[in-house]
Coordinates of C-alpha atoms and ligand atoms in Angstrom, one line a residue:
M6 CA 16.9 10.9 42.1
G7 CA 17.6 14.5 41.8
R8 CA 16.1 16.9 39.3
T9 CA 17.3 16.9 35.7
S10 CA 20.1 19.1 35.3
P11 CA 19.4 22.1 33.1
M12 CA 22.1 21.0 30.8
V13 CA 20.4 17.6 30.2
T14 CA 17.1 19.4 29.6
F15 CA 18.7 21.6 27.0
F16 CA 20.2 18.8 25.1
F17 CA 16.7 17.1 25.3
V18 CA 15.1 20.0 23.9
L19 CA 17.7 20.4 21.2
L20 CA 17.2 16.7 20.4
V21 CA 13.5 17.1 20.1
A22 CA 13.7 20.3 18.1
T23 CA 16.1 18.6 15.6
A24 CA 13.8 15.6 15.3
V25 CA 10.8 18.0 14.6
L26 CA 12.6 20.3 12.1
G27 CA 14.4 17.5 10.6
D28 CA 17.9 18.0 9.3
D29 CA 17.5 15.4 6.5
P30 CA 18.8 16.6 3.1
Y31 CA 16.6 18.4 0.6
R32 CA 16.7 17.6 -3.2
F33 CA 15.1 20.2 -5.3
L34 CA 13.8 19.1 -8.8
T35 CA 12.1 21.1 -11.4
W36 CA 10.1 19.2 -14.2
N37 CA 8.5 20.2 -17.4
I38 CA 5.8 18.1 -18.8
T39 CA 5.4 18.2 -22.4
Y40 CA 4.2 16.4 -25.4
G41 CA 6.9 15.3 -27.9
D42 CA 7.6 12.9 -30.7
I43 CA 8.8 9.5 -29.8
W44 CA 9.5 6.4 -32.0
P45 CA 9.6 3.5 -29.6
M46 CA 8.4 0.9 -32.1
G47 CA 9.5 2.6 -35.3
V48 CA 6.4 4.6 -35.6
K49 CA 6.1 8.2 -34.6
Q50 CA 4.0 8.8 -31.5
Q51 CA 2.9 11.5 -29.2
G52 CA 4.7 10.8 -25.9
I53 CA 4.7 12.5 -22.5
L54 CA 8.1 13.9 -21.9
I55 CA 9.6 15.1 -18.6
N56 CA 12.3 17.8 -19.4
G57 CA 12.4 16.4 -22.8
Q58 CA 13.0 12.8 -21.7
F59 CA 11.2 9.5 -22.2
P60 CA 11.4 7.8 -20.0
G61 CA 11.5 10.7 -17.5
P62 CA 14.6 11.4 -15.3
Q63 CA 15.5 9.0 -12.4
I64 CA 15.0 10.2 -8.8
E65 CA 18.1 9.5 -6.8
A66 CA 17.6 9.7 -3.2
V67 CA 18.7 8.6 0.3
T68 CA 16.4 7.3 3.1
N69 CA 14.7 10.1 4.8
D70 CA 15.5 12.9 2.2
N71 CA 13.2 15.5 1.6
V72 CA 12.3 15.4 -2.2
I73 CA 10.8 18.6 -3.5
I74 CA 9.6 18.5 -7.2
N75 CA 8.2 21.5 -8.8
V76 CA 6.1 20.1 -11.8
F77 CA 5.0 22.5 -14.5
N78 CA 2.3 21.1 -16.6
S79 CA 2.8 22.3 -20.2
L80 CA 0.3 19.8 -21.6
P81 CA -3.1 21.2 -22.8
E82 CA -5.0 19.1 -20.2
P83 CA -4.9 18.4 -16.4
F84 CA -2.2 16.3 -15.1
L85 CA -0.9 14.5 -12.0
I86 CA 2.1 12.3 -11.1
S87 CA 1.8 9.6 -8.6
W88 CA 4.8 7.9 -6.9
N89 CA 4.6 4.1 -6.9
G90 CA 5.7 2.6 -3.5
I91 CA 6.6 5.9 -1.9
Q92 CA 4.7 5.8 1.3
Q93 CA 4.0 9.5 1.8
R94 CA 3.7 9.0 5.7
R95 CA 1.0 11.1 7.1
N96 CA 0.9 12.9 3.7
S97 CA -1.5 11.4 1.3
W98 CA -1.8 15.0 0.1
Q99 CA 1.3 14.2 -2.1
D100 CA 0.2 11.0 -3.5
G101 CA -0.9 12.5 -6.6
V102 CA -3.7 10.4 -7.6
Y103 CA -7.3 11.6 -8.6
G104 CA -8.7 11.0 -5.0
T105 CA -6.2 12.9 -3.2
N106 CA -5.2 15.9 -5.3
C107 CA -6.9 18.4 -7.7
P108 CA -5.2 18.1 -10.9
I109 CA -2.5 20.6 -12.0
P110 CA -4.3 22.8 -14.6
P111 CA -2.8 23.3 -18.0
G112 CA -0.1 25.9 -17.9
R113 CA 0.2 25.7 -14.1
N114 CA 2.8 24.1 -11.8
F115 CA 2.4 22.3 -8.5
T116 CA 5.3 21.5 -6.0
Y117 CA 5.3 18.0 -4.5
V118 CA 6.8 18.2 -1.0
M119 CA 7.7 14.6 -0.1
Q120 CA 9.9 12.9 2.5
F121 CA 11.2 9.3 1.5
K122 CA 10.6 8.6 5.3
D123 CA 12.1 5.2 6.5
Q124 CA 12.4 3.8 3.0
I125 CA 15.0 2.0 0.8
G126 CA 14.7 0.3 -2.5
S127 CA 13.5 0.6 -6.2
F128 CA 10.2 2.2 -7.1
F129 CA 8.8 4.3 -10.1
Y130 CA 6.5 7.3 -10.7
F131 CA 4.0 7.5 -13.4
P132 CA 1.2 9.9 -14.8
S133 CA -2.1 8.9 -13.0
L134 CA -4.7 10.7 -14.7
A135 CA -6.7 9.7 -17.9
F136 CA -4.8 7.0 -19.8
H137 CA -1.6 9.2 -19.8
K138 CA 0.6 6.2 -18.5
A139 CA 0.2 4.8 -22.0
A140 CA 2.2 7.8 -23.4
G141 CA 5.2 7.6 -21.0
G142 CA 5.8 10.2 -18.2
F143 CA 7.2 7.4 -16.0
G144 CA 10.6 6.9 -14.5
G145 CA 12.7 5.1 -11.9
I146 CA 13.0 6.1 -8.2
R147 CA 16.0 4.7 -6.2
V148 CA 16.3 5.1 -2.5
L149 CA 19.7 4.2 -1.1
S150 CA 20.6 3.2 2.4
R151 CA 21.9 6.0 4.7
P152 CA 25.7 5.7 5.3
L153 CA 26.5 3.3 8.1
I154 CA 23.3 1.4 7.8
P155 CA 24.4 -2.1 6.6
V156 CA 23.5 -3.2 3.2
P157 CA 23.6 -7.1 2.8
F158 CA 25.7 -7.3 -0.3
P159 CA 29.0 -5.4 -1.3
P160 CA 28.6 -2.1 -3.3
P161 CA 28.0 -3.0 -6.9
A162 CA 30.2 -1.8 -9.7
G163 CA 27.2 -0.2 -11.3
D164 CA 23.4 0.4 -10.8
F165 CA 21.3 0.3 -13.8
T166 CA 17.5 0.6 -14.1
L167 CA 15.3 -1.3 -16.5
L168 CA 11.9 0.1 -16.8
V169 CA 10.2 -2.8 -18.7
G170 CA 6.6 -2.7 -20.0
D171 CA 4.2 -3.6 -22.9
W172 CA 3.3 -1.0 -25.3
Y173 CA 0.6 0.2 -27.6
K174 CA 1.2 1.9 -31.1
A175 CA -2.1 3.7 -30.5
N176 CA -1.8 7.0 -28.5
H177 CA -3.3 7.4 -25.1
S178 CA -6.3 9.5 -26.3
T179 CA -7.3 6.6 -28.7
L180 CA -7.0 4.0 -26.1
K181 CA -9.0 6.1 -23.6
Y182 CA -11.7 6.7 -26.3
V183 CA -11.9 2.9 -26.7
L184 CA -12.3 2.4 -23.0
D185 CA -14.8 5.1 -22.7
S186 CA -17.0 3.8 -25.2
G187 CA -17.3 0.6 -23.4
R188 CA -14.9 -1.7 -25.1
D189 CA -11.9 -3.5 -23.8
L190 CA -8.4 -2.9 -25.5
A191 CA -6.8 -5.2 -27.8
S192 CA -3.5 -6.7 -26.9
P193 CA -0.4 -4.7 -26.7
D194 CA 1.8 -4.2 -29.7
G195 CA 5.2 -4.9 -28.2
V196 CA 7.5 -4.5 -25.2
L197 CA 9.8 -1.9 -24.3
I198 CA 12.9 -1.4 -22.2
N199 CA 13.6 2.0 -21.0
G200 CA 11.4 3.4 -23.8
R201 CA 13.0 1.4 -26.8
G202 CA 12.3 -1.8 -28.6
S203 CA 14.5 -4.6 -29.6
D204 CA 18.3 -3.8 -29.5
G205 CA 17.7 -0.5 -28.3
N206 CA 19.7 -0.5 -25.1
T207 CA 23.1 -1.4 -24.3
F208 CA 24.3 -2.1 -20.6
T209 CA 28.2 -2.0 -20.5
V210 CA 30.0 -4.0 -17.7
D211 CA 33.4 -5.0 -16.9
Q212 CA 34.3 -8.7 -17.0
G213 CA 34.5 -10.0 -13.4
R214 CA 32.6 -7.3 -11.7
T215 CA 29.0 -7.4 -10.2
Y216 CA 26.1 -5.1 -11.1
R217 CA 22.9 -4.1 -9.6
F218 CA 19.9 -4.1 -12.1
R219 CA 16.6 -2.7 -10.8
I220 CA 13.9 -3.9 -12.9
C221 CA 10.3 -2.5 -12.7
N222 CA 7.1 -3.4 -14.8
V223 CA 5.8 0.0 -15.9
G224 CA 3.4 -1.5 -18.4
L225 CA -0.3 -1.6 -18.8
A226 CA -1.6 -5.1 -19.3
T227 CA 1.0 -7.9 -19.1
S228 CA 3.1 -9.8 -16.7
L229 CA 6.7 -9.9 -18.0
N230 CA 9.7 -12.4 -17.6
I231 CA 13.3 -11.2 -17.7
R232 CA 16.5 -13.3 -18.3
I233 CA 20.1 -12.8 -19.4
Q234 CA 21.7 -15.3 -21.9
G235 CA 24.4 -17.1 -20.0
H236 CA 23.9 -15.3 -16.8
T237 CA 22.0 -15.8 -13.5
M238 CA 20.4 -13.3 -11.4
K239 CA 20.8 -13.0 -7.5
L240 CA 17.7 -11.4 -6.0
V241 CA 18.6 -9.0 -3.3
E242 CA 15.6 -6.4 -3.0
V243 CA 12.0 -6.3 -3.6
E244 CA 10.2 -2.9 -3.4
G245 CA 12.1 -1.9 -0.3
S246 CA 12.7 -5.2 1.4
H247 CA 16.0 -7.1 1.3
T248 CA 15.4 -10.8 0.4
L249 CA 17.0 -14.1 0.8
Q250 CA 19.6 -13.9 -2.0
N251 CA 18.2 -16.7 -4.2
I252 CA 19.7 -17.4 -7.7
Y253 CA 17.1 -17.3 -10.5
S254 CA 17.6 -18.0 -14.3
S255 CA 14.7 -16.0 -15.2
L256 CA 12.3 -13.7 -13.1
D257 CA 8.6 -13.0 -13.3
V258 CA 7.8 -9.3 -13.0
H259 CA 4.1 -8.6 -12.7
L260 CA 2.5 -5.2 -13.5
A261 CA 3.9 -2.4 -11.3
Q262 CA 6.3 -4.6 -9.4
C263 CA 10.0 -3.9 -8.9
Y264 CA 12.9 -6.1 -8.2
S265 CA 16.8 -5.7 -7.7
V266 CA 19.1 -8.3 -8.9
L267 CA 22.9 -8.8 -8.9
I268 CA 24.5 -9.8 -12.0
T269 CA 28.2 -10.9 -12.2
A270 CA 29.8 -10.5 -15.5
D271 CA 31.5 -13.9 -15.1
Q272 CA 31.2 -15.2 -18.8
P273 CA 33.6 -15.1 -21.8
A274 CA 34.1 -11.5 -23.0
L275 CA 31.1 -11.1 -25.5
D276 CA 27.9 -9.4 -25.6
Y277 CA 24.7 -11.2 -24.3
Y278 CA 21.0 -11.0 -24.9
I279 CA 18.8 -9.5 -22.2
V280 CA 15.4 -10.7 -23.0
V281 CA 12.0 -9.6 -21.7
S282 CA 8.9 -11.4 -22.8
T283 CA 5.2 -11.5 -22.0
R284 CA 3.7 -14.0 -19.7
F285 CA 0.3 -15.7 -19.8
T286 CA -0.4 -14.4 -23.4
S287 CA -1.5 -16.5 -26.3
T288 CA 0.9 -14.4 -28.5
V289 CA 4.2 -14.0 -26.8
L290 CA 5.7 -10.5 -27.3
T291 CA 9.6 -10.2 -27.0
T292 CA 12.1 -7.8 -27.0
T293 CA 15.9 -7.7 -26.1
A294 CA 18.5 -5.5 -25.0
T295 CA 22.5 -6.1 -24.9
L296 CA 24.7 -6.8 -22.0
H297 CA 28.0 -5.8 -23.4
Y298 CA 31.3 -6.6 -21.9
S299 CA 33.6 -3.7 -22.2
N300 CA 36.2 -6.0 -23.7
S301 CA 33.7 -7.8 -25.7
A302 CA 34.9 -9.7 -28.8
G303 CA 31.6 -9.4 -30.5
R304 CA 27.9 -9.6 -31.0
P305 CA 25.7 -12.2 -28.9
V306 CA 26.2 -15.8 -30.1
G307 CA 23.0 -17.9 -30.9
A308 CA 19.4 -17.1 -30.4
P309 CA 18.0 -15.1 -27.4
P310 CA 17.1 -17.6 -24.7
G311 CA 13.5 -18.7 -24.3
G312 CA 11.5 -18.3 -21.2
P313 CA 8.2 -19.5 -19.5
T314 CA 5.1 -18.6 -21.2
I315 CA 1.8 -20.0 -19.9
Q316 CA 3.2 -22.0 -16.8
I317 CA 1.3 -20.7 -13.8
D318 CA 2.8 -23.1 -11.3
W319 CA 6.4 -22.2 -12.1
S320 CA 5.5 -18.7 -11.5
L321 CA 3.6 -19.4 -8.1
N322 CA 6.5 -21.4 -6.9
Q323 CA 8.9 -18.6 -7.8
A324 CA 6.6 -16.1 -5.9
R325 CA 6.7 -18.4 -2.8
S326 CA 10.5 -18.6 -2.9
I327 CA 10.8 -14.7 -2.5
R328 CA 11.5 -14.2 1.2
W329 CA 12.5 -11.6 3.7
N330 CA 16.2 -11.8 5.0
L331 CA 15.4 -11.6 8.7
T332 CA 18.9 -10.7 9.7
A333 CA 19.6 -8.1 7.1
S334 CA 18.8 -4.3 7.8
G335 CA 16.2 -2.5 5.9
P336 CA 16.1 1.4 6.1
R337 CA 17.0 1.1 9.8
P338 CA 19.9 -0.4 11.5
N339 CA 18.0 -3.2 13.3
P340 CA 17.3 -6.3 11.3
Q341 CA 14.1 -6.4 9.2
G342 CA 12.9 -9.5 11.1
S343 CA 12.8 -7.8 14.4
Y344 CA 9.4 -6.7 13.6
H345 CA 7.4 -10.0 14.0
Y346 CA 4.6 -9.3 11.8
G347 CA 3.1 -12.9 12.3
L348 CA 2.9 -12.6 16.0
V349 CA 0.3 -9.9 15.8
N350 CA -3.4 -10.8 15.7
T351 CA -5.3 -9.2 12.9
T352 CA -8.2 -7.1 13.9
R353 CA -10.2 -7.4 10.5
T354 CA -10.3 -9.3 7.4
I355 CA -11.1 -7.8 4.1
R356 CA -11.9 -10.1 1.1
L357 CA -11.7 -8.5 -2.2
A358 CA -13.0 -10.0 -5.4
N359 CA -12.3 -8.8 -8.9
S360 CA -14.8 -9.1 -11.7
A361 CA -15.6 -7.8 -15.1
P362 CA -19.3 -6.6 -15.2
V363 CA -21.1 -5.1 -18.2
I364 CA -23.0 -1.9 -16.6
N365 CA -25.2 0.2 -18.7
G366 CA -24.1 -1.9 -21.8
K367 CA -20.4 -0.9 -21.3
Q368 CA -17.5 -3.1 -20.2
R369 CA -16.5 -2.0 -16.6
Y370 CA -14.3 -3.7 -14.0
A371 CA -15.1 -3.9 -10.3
V372 CA -14.1 -4.9 -6.7
N373 CA -16.8 -6.6 -4.6
S374 CA -19.2 -5.7 -7.4
V375 CA -18.3 -1.9 -7.1
S376 CA -17.0 -0.2 -10.2
F377 CA -15.4 2.9 -8.9
I378 CA -16.3 6.3 -10.7
P379 CA -14.6 9.5 -9.6
A380 CA -16.7 12.3 -8.0
D381 CA -16.5 16.0 -8.8
T382 CA -14.1 16.7 -6.0
P383 CA -11.1 14.8 -4.9
L384 CA -12.0 12.7 -2.0
K385 CA -9.3 13.7 0.3
V386 CA -10.2 17.4 -0.3
A387 CA -13.8 16.8 0.5
D388 CA -13.0 15.1 3.5
F389 CA -10.8 17.7 4.8
Y390 CA -13.5 20.6 4.2
K391 CA -16.2 18.2 5.3
I392 CA -18.0 18.8 2.1
P393 CA -21.0 16.2 2.2
G394 CA -22.4 14.4 -0.7
V395 CA -19.0 13.7 -2.5
F396 CA -18.6 10.1 -1.1
S397 CA -19.9 8.0 1.8
L398 CA -18.0 5.7 4.0
G399 CA -18.9 2.0 3.7
S400 CA -19.7 2.4 -0.1
I401 CA -17.9 -0.9 -0.7
P402 CA -18.5 -4.0 1.2
D403 CA -15.8 -5.9 3.1
N404 CA -16.7 -9.2 1.3
P405 CA -17.3 -10.4 -2.2
T406 CA -21.1 -10.2 -2.9
F407 CA -21.1 -12.1 -6.3
G408 CA -23.8 -9.9 -7.4
G409 CA -24.0 -7.7 -10.6
G410 CA -21.7 -4.8 -10.9
Y411 CA -22.8 -1.3 -10.0
L412 CA -21.1 2.2 -10.2
Q413 CA -20.1 4.0 -7.1
T414 CA -17.5 6.5 -5.6
S415 CA -16.3 3.6 -3.4
V416 CA -14.5 4.6 -0.2
M417 CA -14.0 2.0 2.6
A418 CA -13.6 3.2 6.4
A419 CA -10.7 2.0 8.4
N420 CA -9.2 2.8 11.8
F421 CA -5.7 4.0 12.3
R422 CA -3.7 1.3 14.2
D423 CA -6.0 -1.7 13.0
Y424 CA -3.9 -4.7 11.7
V425 CA -5.7 -6.0 8.7
E426 CA -5.7 -9.2 6.7
I427 CA -6.7 -8.7 3.1
V428 CA -7.4 -11.5 0.8
F429 CA -7.4 -10.8 -2.9
E430 CA -9.7 -13.4 -4.6
N431 CA -9.5 -13.9 -8.2
Y432 CA -12.5 -15.8 -9.7
E433 CA -11.5 -14.9 -13.2
N434 CA -9.2 -16.6 -15.6
T435 CA -6.8 -13.7 -16.0
M436 CA -3.8 -12.6 -14.1
Q437 CA -4.3 -9.7 -11.5
S438 CA -1.9 -7.3 -9.9
W439 CA -2.9 -5.1 -6.8
H440 CA -1.1 -2.1 -5.4
I441 CA -1.8 -0.3 -2.2
D442 CA -0.7 3.2 -2.0
G443 CA 0.8 4.6 1.5
Y444 CA 1.8 1.1 2.6
S445 CA 4.0 -1.8 2.5
F446 CA 2.5 -5.2 3.5
W447 CA 3.4 -8.9 4.0
I448 CA 2.4 -11.4 1.5
V449 CA 1.5 -14.2 3.8
G450 CA 0.0 -16.5 1.2
L451 CA -0.7 -17.2 -2.4
D452 CA -2.5 -20.3 -3.8
G453 CA -4.9 -21.8 -6.4
G454 CA -8.6 -22.3 -5.7
Q455 CA -10.8 -20.6 -3.3
W456 CA -9.6 -18.9 0.0
S457 CA -11.2 -20.0 3.2
A458 CA -10.3 -19.6 6.9
A459 CA -8.6 -23.0 6.7
S460 CA -6.1 -21.4 4.2
R461 CA -4.6 -19.5 7.1
K462 CA -3.0 -22.8 8.3
N463 CA -0.5 -22.5 5.5
Y464 CA 0.3 -18.8 5.8
N465 CA 4.1 -17.9 6.0
L466 CA 4.1 -16.0 9.3
R467 CA 7.9 -15.9 9.6
D468 CA 9.7 -14.6 6.7
A469 CA 7.3 -13.3 3.9
V470 CA 8.4 -10.4 1.9
A471 CA 7.2 -6.9 2.6
R472 CA 6.3 -5.0 -0.6
C473 CA 3.5 -2.8 -2.1
T474 CA 2.4 -4.8 -5.2
V475 CA 1.0 -8.4 -5.2
Q476 CA 0.0 -10.6 -8.0
V477 CA -3.1 -12.8 -8.0
Y478 CA -2.9 -15.9 -10.3
P479 CA -6.0 -17.0 -12.4
K480 CA -8.6 -18.8 -10.2
S481 CA -6.2 -18.2 -7.2
W482 CA -6.0 -15.9 -4.1
S483 CA -3.3 -14.0 -2.4
A484 CA -3.4 -12.8 1.3
I485 CA -1.6 -10.0 3.0
Y486 CA -1.2 -8.5 6.5
M487 CA -1.1 -4.8 6.8
P488 CA -0.8 -2.6 9.9
L489 CA -2.6 0.5 9.3
D490 CA -0.1 2.9 10.6
N491 CA -0.5 5.6 8.0
V492 CA -3.6 8.0 8.2
G493 CA -4.8 9.2 5.1
M494 CA -7.0 8.4 1.9
W495 CA -5.3 5.8 0.0
N496 CA -5.8 4.3 -3.4
I497 CA -6.2 0.5 -3.7
R498 CA -6.0 -0.4 -7.3
S499 CA -5.6 -2.9 -10.0
E500 CA -2.3 -2.3 -11.9
H501 CA -3.9 -3.7 -15.0
W502 CA -4.4 -0.1 -16.3
A503 CA -7.6 -0.6 -18.4
R504 CA -9.2 -2.4 -15.2
Q505 CA -8.1 0.5 -13.1
Y506 CA -9.4 2.9 -15.5
L507 CA -12.8 1.2 -15.8
G508 CA -13.3 0.9 -12.1
Q509 CA -11.2 -1.7 -10.5
Q510 CA -10.0 0.5 -7.8
F511 CA -11.3 2.2 -4.6
Y512 CA -10.0 4.3 -1.5
L513 CA -9.1 3.2 2.0
R514 CA -9.8 6.0 4.3
V515 CA -7.6 5.5 7.4
Y516 CA -8.9 7.6 9.9
S517 CA -7.6 8.8 13.4
P518 CA -10.1 10.2 15.6
A519 CA -7.5 12.3 17.3
N520 CA -7.5 14.6 14.4
S521 CA -4.0 15.6 15.2
W522 CA -1.1 16.9 13.0
R523 CA 1.0 14.3 14.6
D524 CA -1.1 11.7 12.8
E525 CA -1.6 13.5 9.6
N526 CA -0.5 16.8 7.9
P527 CA -3.0 19.4 7.2
I528 CA -3.6 20.2 3.6
P529 CA -0.6 21.8 1.8
R530 CA -0.6 25.4 1.5
N531 CA 0.1 25.2 -2.3
A532 CA -2.7 22.6 -3.0
F533 CA -5.0 23.4 -5.9
L534 CA -8.8 23.5 -4.9
C535 CA -11.2 22.2 -7.4
G536 CA -14.8 21.0 -7.7
R537 CA -16.9 21.8 -4.6
A538 CA -13.8 23.0 -2.8
S539 CA -13.2 25.9 -5.4
G540 CA -12.7 29.1 -3.6
R541 CA -11.9 27.6 -0.1
R542 CA -8.5 28.7 1.5
T543 CA -5.9 26.2 2.2
R544 CA -4.1 27.6 5.3
P545 CA -2.5 30.9 6.3
L546 CA 1.3 31.1 5.4
Ligands
NAG15 C1 8.4 23.7 -21.0 O1 8.8 23.3 -22.3 C2 8.2 24.0 -23.3 C3 8.5 23.3 -24.6 O2 10.0 23.4 -24.8 C4 8.5 25.4 -23.3 O3 7.9 26.2 -24.2 C5 8.2 25.9 -21.9 O4 8.6 27.4 -21.7 C6 8.8 25.1 -20.7 N1 8.3 25.6 -19.4 C7 9.1 25.6 -18.5 C8 8.5 26.2 -17.2 O5 10.2 25.6 -18.4
NAG16 C1 5.2 27.2 -9.1 O1 6.6 27.5 -9.3 C2 7.0 28.7 -8.5 C3 8.4 28.9 -8.8 O2 8.7 28.9 -10.3 C4 6.7 28.4 -7.0 O3 7.2 29.7 -6.4 C5 5.4 28.2 -6.8 O4 5.2 27.8 -5.5 C6 4.9 26.9 -7.6 N1 3.4 26.8 -7.4 C7 2.9 25.6 -6.7 C8 1.5 25.6 -6.6 O5 3.6 24.9 -6.1
NAG17 C1 -4.2 10.0 -31.6 O1 -4.5 8.9 -32.8 C2 -5.6 9.3 -33.5 C3 -5.9 8.2 -34.5 O2 -4.7 7.9 -35.0 C4 -5.4 10.8 -34.2 O3 -6.7 11.1 -34.7 C5 -5.1 11.7 -33.0 O4 -4.9 12.9 -33.7 C6 -4.0 11.3 -32.2 N1 -3.9 12.3 -31.1 C7 -2.7 12.8 -30.7 C8 -2.8 13.7 -29.5 O5 -1.7 12.5 -31.1
NAG18 C1 20.9 -12.2 4.8 O1 21.7 -10.9 5.2 C2 22.9 -11.1 5.9 C3 23.3 -9.8 6.2 O2 22.7 -9.4 7.3 C4 23.8 -11.9 4.9 O3 25.0 -12.1 5.6 C5 23.2 -13.2 4.4 O4 24.1 -13.8 3.5 C6 21.8 -13.0 3.9 N1 21.3 -14.3 3.8 C7 20.8 -14.8 2.7 C8 20.3 -16.2 2.8 O5 20.6 -14.2 1.6
NAG19 C1 -3.9 -13.7 19.7 O1 -5.0 -14.4 19.7 C2 -4.9 -15.5 20.6 C3 -6.2 -16.2 20.4 O2 -7.4 -15.4 20.6 C4 -4.4 -15.2 21.8 O3 -4.4 -16.4 22.5 C5 -3.1 -14.5 21.8 O4 -2.6 -14.1 23.2 C6 -3.3 -13.3 21.0 N1 -1.9 -12.8 20.8 C7 -1.5 -11.5 20.8 C8 0.0 -11.1 20.8 O5 -2.3 -10.6 21.2

């Protein structure tokens, strides 16, 4: 073999340079966060608006886009936004949760610099501090496939987002006050679709054409069921995974989950009810929107169709029917199934049990008996500057203890490149929903009763769906496989927002001893510094 020609070397260098600098497109957004009056349930409330909008503007992006959002906090209090399902590869600095970022002070702005690396699909953003999420400040995120990457269904005639969620008439400060005083919240007052109550939304379709509906549960407390009078839904995508295209007449959407379905306007030219109702609640809250055929002869006929209410097995069976399409492409041209997640041996098992302890006379929520409390400095920032005494690794056990609850700034240590099995064990009689920042994981099993090593025999190691939020049914367990390929400080949390607020969350510190910028970005130059990091410098320009 002769020496590599200079020309080949030149092209190689060019290729590497391009890969490093990245010629992926940039999208610049400027957001102004304000309080403003909203009337979602007919009563005036103080909402959190983004550029005057409730819900906030939708983020439209393509795989690998750089999304730069300059957020001006015009609220009289600290504020942060987090991006549910956006993986922030090597970059938990942009995650926008209490443990990774100093809050944006009132009257100041912070520019999130994100890349939607190797992602497609439907996600949402939300305000992560205090109980702000109860006031709005959320919006949809859609990440489209790059041109030339095959999408396993024809381009739809339209692409609608439905942010569905339960809602309280009380404002976020009142709700926070109730929780701070050690009481639990009452049931929500209603259900909203895109920030509006019954009859508040109309989605116009042309007869004979097929539309994509992206449905995310942005609510605080309840699982929801969605259905469309006279129509079926073909499931095509779940939080960035293309699924087997099963047909459903109604779909359960648990807290913080997102689904894409295709709906064909194949019925007589009328209007039809879109119905969203609460699941597993003693009082069923329902709201409707309208599917309007552009040539419609009139209002919907009959009553809005009913749906499942307390049936758990129905929901469990539906969850198990949601599978990965192994031959479809995801964000890359190769098929999703070319990553054989089930053939890799896991290196660690973490079992997490939720509980509802009373601590110091106050209602709290816990994971493995630990109820998370914030420290005076974001954990990621303390870690970066090696500030001692903010948190300690191993402050939450790997297994349930079944002991009494205690307060702790809980951080679990984990090694970069480990391949973990996590089992969420729910010994309570309520529905749980768990989210992990920075990752997508395979849901290998869900079942009733108590998990044991023997439960592994029934895992789906072939075509389980990869997503970022998993539900756990009452007195049941859900198991996931997750490759720890993203260094950072990552929030693992209940998506039941009162539980999250009262401590049912912790941080997973995925650590690489290489301490290299190849594995993790350094602190952003524009990061705010607070707590015990106040007065430090980020890095030179
Ligand atoms: C944000 O909106 C408020 C209220 O409309 C306005 O007073 C303020 O100047 C705006 N700030 C920015 C940065 O646009
Ligand atoms: C605040 O916005 C200005 C532009 O208006 C920008 O130059 C600056 O970098 C932003 N600050 C932060 C911390 O991102
Ligand atoms: C929230 O509601 C409480 C009780 O109705 C009221 O006293 C308070 O002023 C409200 N706060 C805001 C910010 O609207
Ligand atoms: C899986 O995706 C392929 C496209 O690669 C598509 O042709 C096929 O219909 C899908 N299969 C199912 C069962 O949805
Ligand atoms: C996984 O573990 C089993 C049993 O220890 C072993 O036989 C197998 O070779 C391992 N597979 C891989 C891919 O490492």
